[in-house]
Amino acid sequence: MQNVDHLVIGAGAMGSATAWQLASQGKEVALIEQFGAAHNKGSSHGGTRIFRLSYRTPLYTDLAARALPDWRELEADTQEHLLEQNGQLDHGYKEAIDEIAISLDRHNRPYERMNASEAHARWPGMNFEDHVIYSPDGGRCFADKTVETLINRSRELGAQVQLNTPVLSIALDGDFAIVETATQTWRTPSLVVAAGGWVNKLIGHIVKLPDLIVDAGQPAHFQPKANLAAESYWPSFLHHGANGRGGSPLEASAYGLYTPGEGFKVGTWSDRKAIDPDNRDFEISQKHLTEMKEYVAHWFPGLDIESAVATTCLFTNTPEEDFILDRRGPITVCSPCSGHGFKFVPTIGKITAELALGGKQNTPRWQLPN
Ligand SMILES: Cc1cc2nc3c(=O)[nH]c(=O)nc-3n(C[C@H](O)[C@H](O)[C@H](O)COP(=O)(O)OP(=O)(O)OC[C@H]3O[C@@H](n4cnc5c(N)ncnc54)[C@H](O)[C@@H]3O)c2cc1C
């Protein structure tokens, strides 16, 4: 039996950030991951993720405003460039864009509002639905690089990192959690479960979780046409479509951003069904790809539709697309972070480390159900 003060399961973005935070504070921590570093079977892989303050929900604009200095702190700590603020466009129905403006006003963050034709004149590779808002604070995080950086930095700071080590079971023993792998038994007063789409399988029997929907997203990269190849034509975007998904404040009908070396990534939500993360086929849905190309043909005159290269990624969402960041006994749950968590990575690492150190979750939307 090996004792450790803090044990983190899952070296995706969130678990790695938590281990980084705990190790930064001089705490004894072990980080266990079933696959390799920055693997492609969970939710955190790929070149980029959108960073934006432009949320309709003030809670997440507040969190993104907090994340901005946290990203810069992580960059300073690791000497890596992980966040680039190359702008964010939101377009769609008025209510959504008005709410974003209100959220940005709360933080006195700059933005420009315009109509669809004004926006198209400025970014001719894209078509827009009225109304449009541009936030220069938005941009992109470099996803794989962030995860690798966090794992490496945690190790440098003293964390024990075990990759390719699946956790086979978790049980409670009074105020301790007992964690089994094939070769070790761990005993810890503070277990952080940051297992993304696997969270229910790992702790559903001991912690009451909200209903979770695990499914595979299928974004695709498209090459810009030659006259629009400059990156400045391609800020990140979210489309709040009046006719598509996009009714509730955390939903949008499409999103996308530029990934250096890969092209402009676009994601839409069609054809998603519940999956078991241990039994995925990783196959590209041709139906989804066809619908995606139709979307791109209409909204992105500057992209070459036939250049599409699709990939899959695990989404794990709560019904409201909120996060679970809360503690029950020795177990802190940092999962899932739904389809929009990456932009908050260093801050979620801090929040989760605080919980692991005995803090309380005071934000009702991130609490576990009773
Ligand atoms: C297609 C797609 C696009 C996205 N776009 C954006 C975006 O533009 N902006 C944004 O902010 N967010 C975005 N997100 C969301 C963001 O990527 C996720 O919120 C984030 O990556 C979740 O990280 P995680 O660490 O919780 O999960 P994961 O990365 O899945 O990590 C969980 C880890 O736990 C490990 N694990 C599970 N079970 C075990 C076990 N038994 N033993 C050991 N290890 C285990 C897994 O192997 C995995 O590595 C997107 C997500 C997807 C899927």
XYZ file of C-alpha atoms and ligand atoms in Angstrom:
423
model
C 0.000 0.000 0.000
C 1.412 3.379 -1.013
C 0.275 6.498 0.842
C 0.169 9.866 -0.875
C -1.312 13.222 0.177
C -3.040 13.891 -3.166
C -3.720 11.486 -6.002
C -5.049 12.818 -9.323
C -6.619 10.429 -11.819
C -6.523 11.609 -15.431
C -3.750 13.531 -17.162
C -6.008 15.318 -19.607
C -6.031 19.095 -19.415
C -7.865 19.314 -16.088
C -6.033 16.663 -14.093
C -2.658 17.879 -15.356
C -3.530 21.448 -14.376
C -4.573 20.279 -10.906
C -1.328 18.328 -10.438
C 0.614 21.396 -11.604
C -1.140 23.571 -9.046
C -0.697 21.146 -6.157
C 2.956 20.548 -7.022
C 3.512 24.325 -7.389
C 2.299 24.709 -3.813
C 4.815 22.121 -2.635
C 2.214 19.425 -2.002
C 2.886 15.723 -2.393
C 0.937 14.602 -5.467
C 0.774 11.656 -7.848
C -0.848 11.891 -11.304
C -2.060 8.672 -12.927
C -3.144 8.368 -16.573
C -4.364 5.265 -18.383
C -2.876 6.276 -21.747
C 0.176 8.280 -22.871
C 0.727 12.042 -22.549
C -1.594 14.133 -24.771
C -3.205 10.972 -26.243
C -6.132 11.249 -28.661
C -8.771 9.122 -26.896
C -10.191 11.745 -24.526
C -11.237 15.388 -24.813
C -8.030 17.419 -24.642
C -6.088 16.471 -27.780
C -5.568 18.446 -30.974
C -3.753 21.615 -31.855
C -6.125 24.298 -30.590
C -9.194 25.285 -28.567
C -11.134 28.547 -28.575
C -10.383 31.096 -25.893
C -13.075 33.713 -25.405
C -14.552 36.046 -22.848
C -17.631 36.454 -24.985
C -20.072 34.269 -23.084
C -23.773 34.942 -22.792
C -23.550 33.608 -19.241
C -21.731 36.068 -16.938
C -20.437 33.197 -14.769
C -18.212 32.028 -17.620
C -17.139 35.499 -18.737
C -16.067 36.058 -15.130
C -14.177 32.751 -15.180
C -12.489 33.558 -18.514
C -11.457 36.987 -17.198
C -9.880 35.185 -14.260
C -8.269 32.637 -16.599
C -6.457 35.264 -18.672
C -3.830 36.148 -16.012
C -3.701 32.483 -14.991
C -2.676 31.527 -18.551
C 0.014 34.200 -18.467
C 1.198 32.849 -15.105
C 1.399 29.328 -16.555
C 3.307 30.661 -19.571
C 5.738 32.517 -17.305
C 6.217 29.440 -15.139
C 6.952 27.195 -18.128
C 8.409 29.623 -20.678
C 5.899 28.291 -23.241
C 3.521 30.204 -25.527
C 0.126 28.620 -24.851
C -2.545 31.271 -25.450
C -2.845 33.615 -28.409
C -5.386 36.438 -28.440
C -6.096 36.753 -32.147
C -9.750 37.709 -31.691
C -13.195 36.131 -31.390
C -16.295 36.717 -33.497
C -19.790 35.815 -32.315
C -22.676 36.149 -34.713
C -26.315 35.245 -34.742
C -29.599 36.303 -33.221
C -29.825 39.586 -31.378
C -30.635 38.272 -27.901
C -27.443 36.167 -27.848
C -25.238 39.014 -29.068
C -26.835 41.509 -26.667
C -26.144 39.164 -23.743
C -22.494 38.818 -24.787
C -22.153 42.599 -24.906
C -23.606 42.837 -21.378
C -21.146 40.182 -20.121
C -18.183 42.012 -21.669
C -19.384 45.344 -20.276
C -19.274 43.839 -16.778
C -15.502 43.597 -17.187
C -15.018 46.742 -19.245
C -13.592 44.587 -22.021
C -13.444 46.120 -25.495
C -15.672 44.926 -28.343
C -17.092 46.108 -31.652
C -20.628 45.467 -32.835
C -21.485 45.434 -36.534
C -23.926 43.989 -39.022
C -23.338 40.986 -41.263
C -22.198 42.910 -44.355
C -19.768 45.069 -42.364
C -18.273 41.930 -40.830
C -18.010 40.183 -44.215
C -16.182 43.203 -45.644
C -13.602 42.862 -42.869
C -13.366 39.043 -42.840
C -14.277 38.106 -46.450
C -13.700 34.383 -45.928
C -16.764 34.237 -43.659
C -20.457 34.988 -44.056
C -22.369 36.206 -41.032
C -25.862 36.253 -39.642
C -26.937 39.585 -38.147
C -25.848 40.472 -35.444
C -22.051 40.374 -35.038
C -19.746 41.171 -32.122
C -15.933 41.125 -32.256
C -13.916 40.671 -29.052
C -10.160 41.219 -29.442
C -9.574 39.389 -26.131
C -10.599 36.073 -27.679
C -8.388 33.708 -29.614
C -6.985 30.234 -29.139
C -5.197 27.987 -26.661
C -2.658 25.462 -27.931
C -4.203 22.273 -26.576
C -1.686 19.408 -26.990
C 1.146 21.733 -26.070
C -0.664 22.846 -22.915
C -1.270 19.284 -21.729
C 2.325 18.218 -22.412
C 3.622 21.369 -20.718
C 1.490 20.810 -17.609
C 2.550 17.175 -17.275
C 6.229 18.044 -17.712
C 6.065 20.976 -15.305
C 4.214 18.914 -12.679
C 6.958 16.326 -12.897
C 9.671 19.004 -12.591
C 7.940 20.350 -9.489
C 8.020 16.946 -7.852
C 4.775 15.225 -8.862
C 4.985 11.484 -9.442
C 3.573 10.976 -12.932
C 2.528 7.499 -14.028
C 1.395 7.238 -17.646
C -0.073 4.106 -19.282
C -1.439 3.094 -15.882
C -5.203 2.492 -15.819
C -6.928 2.830 -12.470
C -8.937 -0.353 -12.035
C -11.012 0.466 -8.965
C -11.738 3.075 -6.324
C -13.197 2.344 -2.901
C -13.674 4.307 0.297
C -12.072 3.403 3.623
C -13.334 5.932 6.171
C -11.817 9.294 5.281
C -9.470 7.722 2.729
C -9.808 6.596 -0.863
C -8.208 3.325 -1.916
C -7.153 3.232 -5.564
C -6.028 0.101 -7.377
C -3.916 -0.155 -10.498
C -2.540 -3.417 -11.889
C 0.643 -3.072 -9.877
C -0.125 -0.778 -6.933
C -2.621 0.056 -4.210
C -2.752 3.722 -3.238
C -4.266 5.167 -0.064
C -4.994 8.880 0.007
C -7.045 11.401 1.996
C -7.456 13.472 -1.184
C -8.350 11.846 -4.492
C -9.012 14.109 -7.488
C -10.979 12.409 -10.244
C -10.429 14.301 -13.498
C -11.413 11.424 -15.741
C -13.479 13.238 -18.378
C -15.841 10.802 -20.123
C -14.827 7.984 -17.759
C -15.928 9.721 -14.552
C -19.161 7.804 -14.182
C -17.449 4.444 -14.692
C -14.840 5.282 -12.079
C -16.871 6.822 -9.254
C -20.555 6.566 -10.215
C -20.921 3.866 -7.535
C -19.647 6.077 -4.692
C -20.445 9.684 -5.657
C -23.813 10.858 -6.931
C -23.186 12.596 -10.257
C -25.564 14.547 -12.480
C -26.751 12.830 -15.664
C -23.849 12.894 -18.078
C -23.953 12.670 -21.828
C -20.792 11.259 -23.405
C -20.638 11.491 -27.184
C -18.114 12.087 -29.948
C -17.719 15.449 -31.633
C -16.387 15.527 -35.169
C -14.712 18.805 -36.098
C -12.880 19.170 -39.418
C -10.060 21.369 -40.663
C -10.444 23.182 -43.982
C -7.771 24.997 -45.966
C -8.358 28.699 -46.722
C -8.422 29.664 -50.385
C -5.107 31.089 -51.618
C -6.167 34.774 -51.549
C -7.286 34.434 -47.901
C -4.387 32.417 -46.554
C -3.223 35.077 -44.070
C -4.128 34.079 -40.499
C -5.484 37.559 -39.809
C -8.562 36.644 -41.899
C -9.424 33.851 -39.450
C -10.236 34.809 -35.865
C -12.102 32.258 -33.734
C -15.885 32.237 -34.084
C -19.147 31.020 -32.584
C -22.380 30.994 -34.558
C -25.516 31.471 -32.481
C -27.843 30.291 -35.216
C -31.455 31.323 -34.956
C -32.596 28.114 -36.634
C -30.140 25.593 -35.255
C -28.821 24.516 -31.918
C -28.254 27.704 -30.015
C -31.338 28.251 -27.919
C -29.815 28.020 -24.447
C -27.060 30.376 -23.310
C -24.186 27.852 -23.426
C -25.118 26.419 -26.819
C -24.160 27.506 -30.303
C -24.858 25.990 -33.694
C -21.217 26.016 -34.844
C -17.761 27.046 -33.673
C -14.329 27.243 -35.198
C -10.822 28.607 -35.150
C -7.556 28.572 -37.005
C -5.025 25.859 -36.123
C -1.540 26.740 -37.414
C -0.335 24.085 -39.860
C -3.748 22.398 -40.091
C -6.174 25.018 -41.369
C -9.448 26.448 -40.104
C -11.323 24.093 -37.785
C -15.119 24.036 -37.866
C -17.372 22.065 -35.525
C -21.113 21.520 -35.789
C -23.343 19.329 -33.667
C -25.267 17.027 -35.990
C -25.354 13.230 -35.716
C -24.030 12.915 -32.166
C -25.054 9.888 -30.186
C -24.118 8.541 -26.761
C -21.000 6.376 -26.756
C -18.926 4.271 -24.385
C -15.423 5.819 -24.242
C -13.905 2.323 -23.960
C -15.711 1.025 -27.047
C -15.402 3.712 -29.678
C -14.788 3.010 -33.333
C -13.192 6.434 -34.045
C -14.840 6.226 -37.471
C -15.622 9.445 -39.304
C -19.371 9.828 -39.877
C -19.807 10.586 -43.566
C -23.307 11.932 -42.857
C -21.915 14.456 -40.369
C -19.077 15.366 -42.742
C -21.514 15.965 -45.606
C -23.677 18.203 -43.400
C -20.577 20.018 -42.199
C -19.494 20.666 -45.793
C -22.956 22.070 -46.546
C -22.615 24.368 -43.555
C -19.141 25.471 -44.610
C -20.216 25.995 -48.246
C -22.869 28.421 -47.023
C -21.021 30.254 -44.260
C -17.377 30.113 -45.373
C -16.830 31.234 -48.965
C -13.109 31.514 -48.174
C -12.596 27.824 -47.325
C -11.912 24.997 -49.762
C -14.674 22.504 -48.955
C -12.917 19.537 -50.514
C -9.870 19.990 -48.286
C -11.796 18.796 -45.188
C -9.890 16.575 -42.754
C -12.151 15.368 -39.943
C -11.253 14.034 -36.509
C -13.194 12.869 -33.453
C -13.064 14.012 -29.835
C -14.932 12.979 -26.698
C -17.544 15.375 -25.356
C -18.849 14.847 -21.834
C -21.627 17.229 -20.942
C -23.877 17.835 -18.000
C -27.461 18.633 -19.061
C -26.813 22.378 -18.660
C -23.219 22.184 -20.003
C -21.920 23.396 -16.650
C -18.899 21.961 -14.876
C -18.635 19.677 -11.851
C -15.995 21.009 -9.470
C -16.881 19.788 -6.021
C -15.857 17.508 -3.194
C -17.470 14.596 -1.347
C -15.416 13.196 1.514
C -11.920 12.411 0.216
C -13.001 12.667 -3.446
C -12.820 15.881 -5.470
C -14.571 15.658 -8.812
C -13.085 17.798 -11.566
C -15.021 16.526 -14.464
C -16.475 16.848 -16.944
C -15.706 20.245 -18.295
C -18.168 19.850 -21.098
C -17.523 21.158 -24.574
C -16.103 24.484 -23.456
C -13.674 23.875 -20.604
C -10.261 24.201 -22.172
C -10.035 27.990 -22.066
C -10.195 27.820 -18.266
C -7.531 25.136 -17.773
C -5.101 26.893 -15.401
C -7.967 28.353 -13.374
C -9.763 25.023 -13.104
C -6.445 23.623 -11.886
C -6.429 26.269 -9.147
C -10.079 25.775 -8.175
C -9.652 22.006 -8.015
C -6.447 22.256 -6.000
C -8.280 24.512 -3.513
C -11.018 21.894 -3.163
C -8.448 19.123 -2.733
C -6.874 21.185 0.045
C -10.189 21.390 1.893
C -11.932 24.341 0.231
C -15.659 24.502 -0.434
C -17.434 24.986 -3.743
C -19.615 28.066 -3.381
C -20.800 28.287 -6.990
C -24.087 26.328 -7.074
C -23.820 25.551 -10.790
C -20.577 23.597 -10.221
C -21.744 21.658 -7.174
C -22.455 17.945 -7.125
C -26.120 17.018 -6.687
C -27.249 16.055 -3.173
C -14.243 18.527 -30.294
C -14.038 19.358 -29.069
C -13.851 20.709 -29.194
C -13.685 21.523 -28.083
N -13.485 22.832 -28.261
C -13.277 23.622 -27.190
C -12.976 24.977 -27.386
O -12.878 25.453 -28.532
N -12.749 25.748 -26.292
C -12.816 25.247 -25.029
O -12.625 25.997 -24.077
N -13.080 23.932 -24.810
C -13.303 23.114 -25.869
N -13.559 21.799 -25.686
C -13.663 21.275 -24.312
C -12.327 20.911 -23.704
O -11.472 20.362 -24.663
C -12.615 19.946 -22.549
O -13.419 20.620 -21.595
C -11.355 19.481 -21.856
O -10.398 19.013 -22.769
C -11.720 18.372 -20.861
O -10.521 17.928 -20.261
P -10.550 16.781 -19.168
O -9.180 16.742 -18.585
O -11.718 16.957 -18.276
O -10.864 15.430 -19.994
P -9.865 14.457 -20.793
O -8.940 15.218 -21.635
O -10.695 13.424 -21.474
O -9.008 13.791 -19.638
C -9.497 12.750 -18.823
C -8.347 11.794 -18.651
O -8.666 10.809 -17.674
C -8.045 9.618 -18.077
N -8.666 8.489 -17.417
C -9.963 8.125 -17.495
N -10.173 6.991 -16.820
C -8.983 6.625 -16.289
C -8.563 5.516 -15.508
N -9.399 4.542 -15.138
N -7.272 5.459 -15.146
C -6.388 6.432 -15.494
N -6.737 7.490 -16.274
C -8.031 7.579 -16.656
C -8.288 9.613 -19.581
O -7.457 8.699 -20.273
C -8.031 11.057 -19.946
O -6.692 11.280 -20.313
C -13.718 20.948 -26.780
C -13.915 19.580 -26.634
C -14.059 18.792 -27.750
C -14.245 17.316 -27.560
